[in-house]
Coordinates of C-alpha atoms and ligand atoms in Angstrom, one line a residue:
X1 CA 100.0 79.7 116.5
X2 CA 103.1 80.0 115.4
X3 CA 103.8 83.1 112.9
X4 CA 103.6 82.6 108.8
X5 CA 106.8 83.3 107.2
X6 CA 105.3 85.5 104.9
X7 CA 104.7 88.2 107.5
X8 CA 108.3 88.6 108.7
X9 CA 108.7 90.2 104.6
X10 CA 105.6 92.1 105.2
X11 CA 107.0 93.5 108.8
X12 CA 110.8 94.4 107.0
X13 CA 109.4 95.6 104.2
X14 CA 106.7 98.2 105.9
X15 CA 108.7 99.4 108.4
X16 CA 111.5 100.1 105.7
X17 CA 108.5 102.3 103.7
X18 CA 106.5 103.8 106.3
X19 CA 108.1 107.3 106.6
X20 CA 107.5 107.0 102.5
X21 CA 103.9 105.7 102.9
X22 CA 102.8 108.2 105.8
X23 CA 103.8 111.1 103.2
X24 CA 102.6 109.9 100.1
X25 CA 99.6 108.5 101.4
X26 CA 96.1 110.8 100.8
X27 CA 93.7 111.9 103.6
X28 CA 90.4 110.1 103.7
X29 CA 88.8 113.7 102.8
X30 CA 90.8 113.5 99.4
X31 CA 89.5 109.7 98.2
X32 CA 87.5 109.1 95.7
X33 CA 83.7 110.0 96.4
X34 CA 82.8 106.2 96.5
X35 CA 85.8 105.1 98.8
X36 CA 84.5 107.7 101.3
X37 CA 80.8 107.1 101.4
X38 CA 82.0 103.1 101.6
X39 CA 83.8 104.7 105.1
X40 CA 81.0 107.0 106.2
X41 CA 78.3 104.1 105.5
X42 CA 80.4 101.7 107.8
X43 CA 80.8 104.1 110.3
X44 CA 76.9 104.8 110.7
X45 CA 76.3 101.0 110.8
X46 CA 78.7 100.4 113.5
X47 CA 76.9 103.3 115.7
X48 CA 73.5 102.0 114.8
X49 CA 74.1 98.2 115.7
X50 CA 75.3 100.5 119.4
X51 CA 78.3 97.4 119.8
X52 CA 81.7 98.2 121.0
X53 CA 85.0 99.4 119.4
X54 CA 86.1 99.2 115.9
X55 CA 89.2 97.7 115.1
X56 CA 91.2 99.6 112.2
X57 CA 93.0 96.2 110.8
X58 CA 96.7 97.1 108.8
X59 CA 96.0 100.7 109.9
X60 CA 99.8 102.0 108.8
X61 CA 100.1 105.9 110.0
X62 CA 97.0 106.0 111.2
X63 CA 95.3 108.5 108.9
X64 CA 92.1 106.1 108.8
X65 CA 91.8 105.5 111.8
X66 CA 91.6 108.7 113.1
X67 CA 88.7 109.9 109.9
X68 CA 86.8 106.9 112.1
X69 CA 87.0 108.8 115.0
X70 CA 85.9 111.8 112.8
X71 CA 83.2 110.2 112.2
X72 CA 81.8 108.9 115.7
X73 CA 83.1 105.5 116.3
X74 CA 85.9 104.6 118.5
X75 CA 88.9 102.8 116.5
X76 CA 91.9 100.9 117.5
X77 CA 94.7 100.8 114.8
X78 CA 96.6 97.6 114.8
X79 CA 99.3 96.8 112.3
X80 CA 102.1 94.4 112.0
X81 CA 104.8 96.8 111.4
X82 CA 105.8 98.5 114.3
X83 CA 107.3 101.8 112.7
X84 CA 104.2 102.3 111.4
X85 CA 102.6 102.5 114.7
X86 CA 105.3 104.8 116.1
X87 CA 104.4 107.1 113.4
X88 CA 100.6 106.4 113.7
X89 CA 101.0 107.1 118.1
X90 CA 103.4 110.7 117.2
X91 CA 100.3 112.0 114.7
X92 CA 97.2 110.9 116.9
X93 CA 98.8 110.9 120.5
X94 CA 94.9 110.4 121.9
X95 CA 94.0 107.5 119.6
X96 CA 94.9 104.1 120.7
X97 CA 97.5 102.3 118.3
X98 CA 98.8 98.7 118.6
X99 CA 101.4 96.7 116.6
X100 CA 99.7 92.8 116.0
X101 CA 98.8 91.3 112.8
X102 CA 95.4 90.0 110.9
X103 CA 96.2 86.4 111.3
X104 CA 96.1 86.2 115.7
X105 CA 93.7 89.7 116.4
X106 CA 94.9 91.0 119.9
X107 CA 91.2 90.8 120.9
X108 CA 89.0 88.6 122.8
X109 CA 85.9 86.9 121.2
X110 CA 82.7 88.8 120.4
X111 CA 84.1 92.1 121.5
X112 CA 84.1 94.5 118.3
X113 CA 81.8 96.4 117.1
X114 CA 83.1 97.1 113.6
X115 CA 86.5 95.8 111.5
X116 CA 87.9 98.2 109.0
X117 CA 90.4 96.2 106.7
X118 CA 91.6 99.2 104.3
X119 CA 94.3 97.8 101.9
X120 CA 95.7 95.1 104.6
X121 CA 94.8 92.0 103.4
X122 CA 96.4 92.0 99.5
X123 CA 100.1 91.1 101.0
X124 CA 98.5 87.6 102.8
X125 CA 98.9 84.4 101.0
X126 CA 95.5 83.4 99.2
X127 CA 95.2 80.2 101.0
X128 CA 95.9 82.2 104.5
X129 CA 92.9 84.4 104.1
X130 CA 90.1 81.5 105.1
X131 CA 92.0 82.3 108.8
X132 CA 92.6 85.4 108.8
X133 CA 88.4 86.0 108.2
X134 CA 88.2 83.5 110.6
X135 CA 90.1 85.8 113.6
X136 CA 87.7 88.7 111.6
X137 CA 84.6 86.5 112.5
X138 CA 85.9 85.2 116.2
X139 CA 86.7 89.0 117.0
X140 CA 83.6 91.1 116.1
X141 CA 80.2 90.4 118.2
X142 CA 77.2 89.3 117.1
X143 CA 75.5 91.9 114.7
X144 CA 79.3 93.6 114.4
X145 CA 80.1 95.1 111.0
X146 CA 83.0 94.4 108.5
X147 CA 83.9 96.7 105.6
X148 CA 87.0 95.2 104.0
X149 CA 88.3 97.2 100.9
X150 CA 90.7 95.6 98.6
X151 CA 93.3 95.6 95.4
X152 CA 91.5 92.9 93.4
X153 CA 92.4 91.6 89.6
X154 CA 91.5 88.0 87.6
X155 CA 93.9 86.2 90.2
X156 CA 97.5 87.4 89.9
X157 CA 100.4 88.4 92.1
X158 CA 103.8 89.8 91.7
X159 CA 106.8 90.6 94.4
X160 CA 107.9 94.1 93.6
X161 CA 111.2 94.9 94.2
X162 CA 110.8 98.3 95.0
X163 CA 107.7 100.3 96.4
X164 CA 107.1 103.7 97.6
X165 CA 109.7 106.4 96.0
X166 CA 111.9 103.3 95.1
X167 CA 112.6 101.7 98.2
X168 CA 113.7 98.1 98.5
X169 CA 110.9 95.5 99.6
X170 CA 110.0 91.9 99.5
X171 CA 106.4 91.4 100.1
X172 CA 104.0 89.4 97.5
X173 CA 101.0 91.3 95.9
X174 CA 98.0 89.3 95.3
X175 CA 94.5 90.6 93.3
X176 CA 92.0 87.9 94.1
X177 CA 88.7 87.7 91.3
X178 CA 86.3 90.1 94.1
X179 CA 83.7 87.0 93.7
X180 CA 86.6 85.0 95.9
X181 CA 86.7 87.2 98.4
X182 CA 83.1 87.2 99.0
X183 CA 82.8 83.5 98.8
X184 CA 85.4 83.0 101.9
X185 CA 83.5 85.9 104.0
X186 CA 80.5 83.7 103.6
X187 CA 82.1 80.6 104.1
X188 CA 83.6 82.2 107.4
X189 CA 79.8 83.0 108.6
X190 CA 79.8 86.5 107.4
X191 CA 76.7 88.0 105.5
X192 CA 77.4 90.1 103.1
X193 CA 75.3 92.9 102.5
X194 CA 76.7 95.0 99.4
X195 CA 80.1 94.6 97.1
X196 CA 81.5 97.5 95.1
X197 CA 83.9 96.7 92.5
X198 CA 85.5 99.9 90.8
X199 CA 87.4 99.9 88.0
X200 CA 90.6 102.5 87.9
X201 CA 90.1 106.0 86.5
X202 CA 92.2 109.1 87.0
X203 CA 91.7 108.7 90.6
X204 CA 92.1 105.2 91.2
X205 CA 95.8 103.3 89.7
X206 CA 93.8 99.5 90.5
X207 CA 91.1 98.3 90.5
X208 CA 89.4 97.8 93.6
X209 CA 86.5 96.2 95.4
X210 CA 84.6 97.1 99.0
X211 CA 82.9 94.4 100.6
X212 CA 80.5 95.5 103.4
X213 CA 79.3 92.3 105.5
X214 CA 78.1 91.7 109.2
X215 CA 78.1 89.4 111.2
X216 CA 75.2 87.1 111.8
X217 CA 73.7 86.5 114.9
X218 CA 73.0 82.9 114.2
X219 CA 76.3 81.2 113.3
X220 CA 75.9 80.5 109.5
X221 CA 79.7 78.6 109.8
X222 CA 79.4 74.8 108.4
X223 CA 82.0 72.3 109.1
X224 CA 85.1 72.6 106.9
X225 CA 85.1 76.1 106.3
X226 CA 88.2 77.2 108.0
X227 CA 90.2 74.7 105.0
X228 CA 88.3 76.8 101.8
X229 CA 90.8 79.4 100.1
Ligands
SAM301 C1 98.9 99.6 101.9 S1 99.1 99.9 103.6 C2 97.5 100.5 104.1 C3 97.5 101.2 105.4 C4 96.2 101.9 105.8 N1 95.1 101.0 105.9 C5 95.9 103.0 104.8 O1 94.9 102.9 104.1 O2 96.6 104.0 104.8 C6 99.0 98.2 104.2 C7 99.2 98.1 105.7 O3 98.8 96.8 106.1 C8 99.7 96.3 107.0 N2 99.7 94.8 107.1 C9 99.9 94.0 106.0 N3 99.8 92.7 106.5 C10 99.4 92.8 107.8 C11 99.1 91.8 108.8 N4 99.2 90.5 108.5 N5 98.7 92.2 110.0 C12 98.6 93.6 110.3 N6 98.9 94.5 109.4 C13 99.3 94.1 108.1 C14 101.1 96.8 106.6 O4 102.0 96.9 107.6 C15 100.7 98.2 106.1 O5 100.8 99.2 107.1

């Protein structure tokens, strides 16, 4: 397929931040309590359904994916930006890191285990997300587990100028009503097993929602699905 014009801004503008992003960016110990039992529960129900890899999805430096590996599973960080990679290979040299993006998964079908997509999926165009869950869906086996973490809001975007410490970027924002999300993880054959929706505090700036889902090992798809956004 050929590539959406929206993710050469997302590449340019990444790769311009990621030095910024990799050292502003918290651990996974120093998250909110929620956002790491969210993590901790995924990771638990990836070893328990015993499948194969889990794919970190928009990894960026990596720090993730390695608390994954902390916690027993074997991850894969994949992101479209390719400085982000370099810096995610130089910090976890044994970890395997790959630059691809959400919209064509470098994977074969049926083959992951898990998907983690932490903060990767706010820059894609609503109406792109139906396919992008789609590659989510084709990618993980049968009984795989998704947890897919999100900036949500009542529906609006914005293009900051600048992000990070000031630096120049041109990627679009969106914050998708969380209910939105998990109507197009059903409609792409996911079931979806528990949402959390928190609202922002001292420790959070947005408000955000988790959305753990598996999926199914009886394909819940019905025609037409792939068009819903
Ligand atoms: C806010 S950062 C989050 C990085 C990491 N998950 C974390 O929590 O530290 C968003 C990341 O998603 C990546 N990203 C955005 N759109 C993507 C796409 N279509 N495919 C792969 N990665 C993407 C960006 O390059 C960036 O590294």
């Amino acid at each position: 397929m050929t590539e959406p014009s929206y993710l050469a801004e997302v590449r340019e503008s990444y790769d311009t931040v990621a030095d910024a992003y990799a050292a502003l960016v918290k651990s996974p110990t120093e998250l909110d309590p929620l956002s790491r039992s969210m993590l901790t529960a995924f990771a638990e129900l990836v070893q328990a359904s015993g499948q194969g890899p889990v794919a970190d999805l928009g990894c960026g430096p990596g720090k993730v994916t390695a608390h994954l590996a902390g916690l027993g599973v074997s991850p894969i960080g994949i992101d479209v930006s390719p400085r982000m990679i370099e810096l995610a290979r130089t910090a976890f040299p044994d970890l395997p890191f790959s630059v691809g993006s959400i919209t064509a998964l470098p994977f074969a079908d049926d083959v992951l285990g898990g998907i983690l997509a932490f903060y990767s999926i706010h820059h894609t165009p609503p109406e792109l997300l139906p396919l992008v869950f789609a590659e989510f869906h084709r990618t993980l086996a049968p009984g795989g587990r998704l947890l897919l973490v999100s900036h949500v809001g009542s529906g609006e975007h914005r293009r900051p100028e600048q992000a990070y410490g000031g630096l120049p970027v041109s990627f679009e924002s969106y914050r998708l009503p969380p209910g939105r999300h998990a109507r197009m993880l059903n409609l792409a054959g996911f079931a979806v097993d528990a949402q959390l929706v928190q609202e922002p505090d001292e420790s959070l700036t947005w408000k955000i929602a988790s959305f753990l889902a598996h999926k199914p090992t009886v394909d819940r798809r019905s025609p037409g699905a792939e068009s819903f956004s």
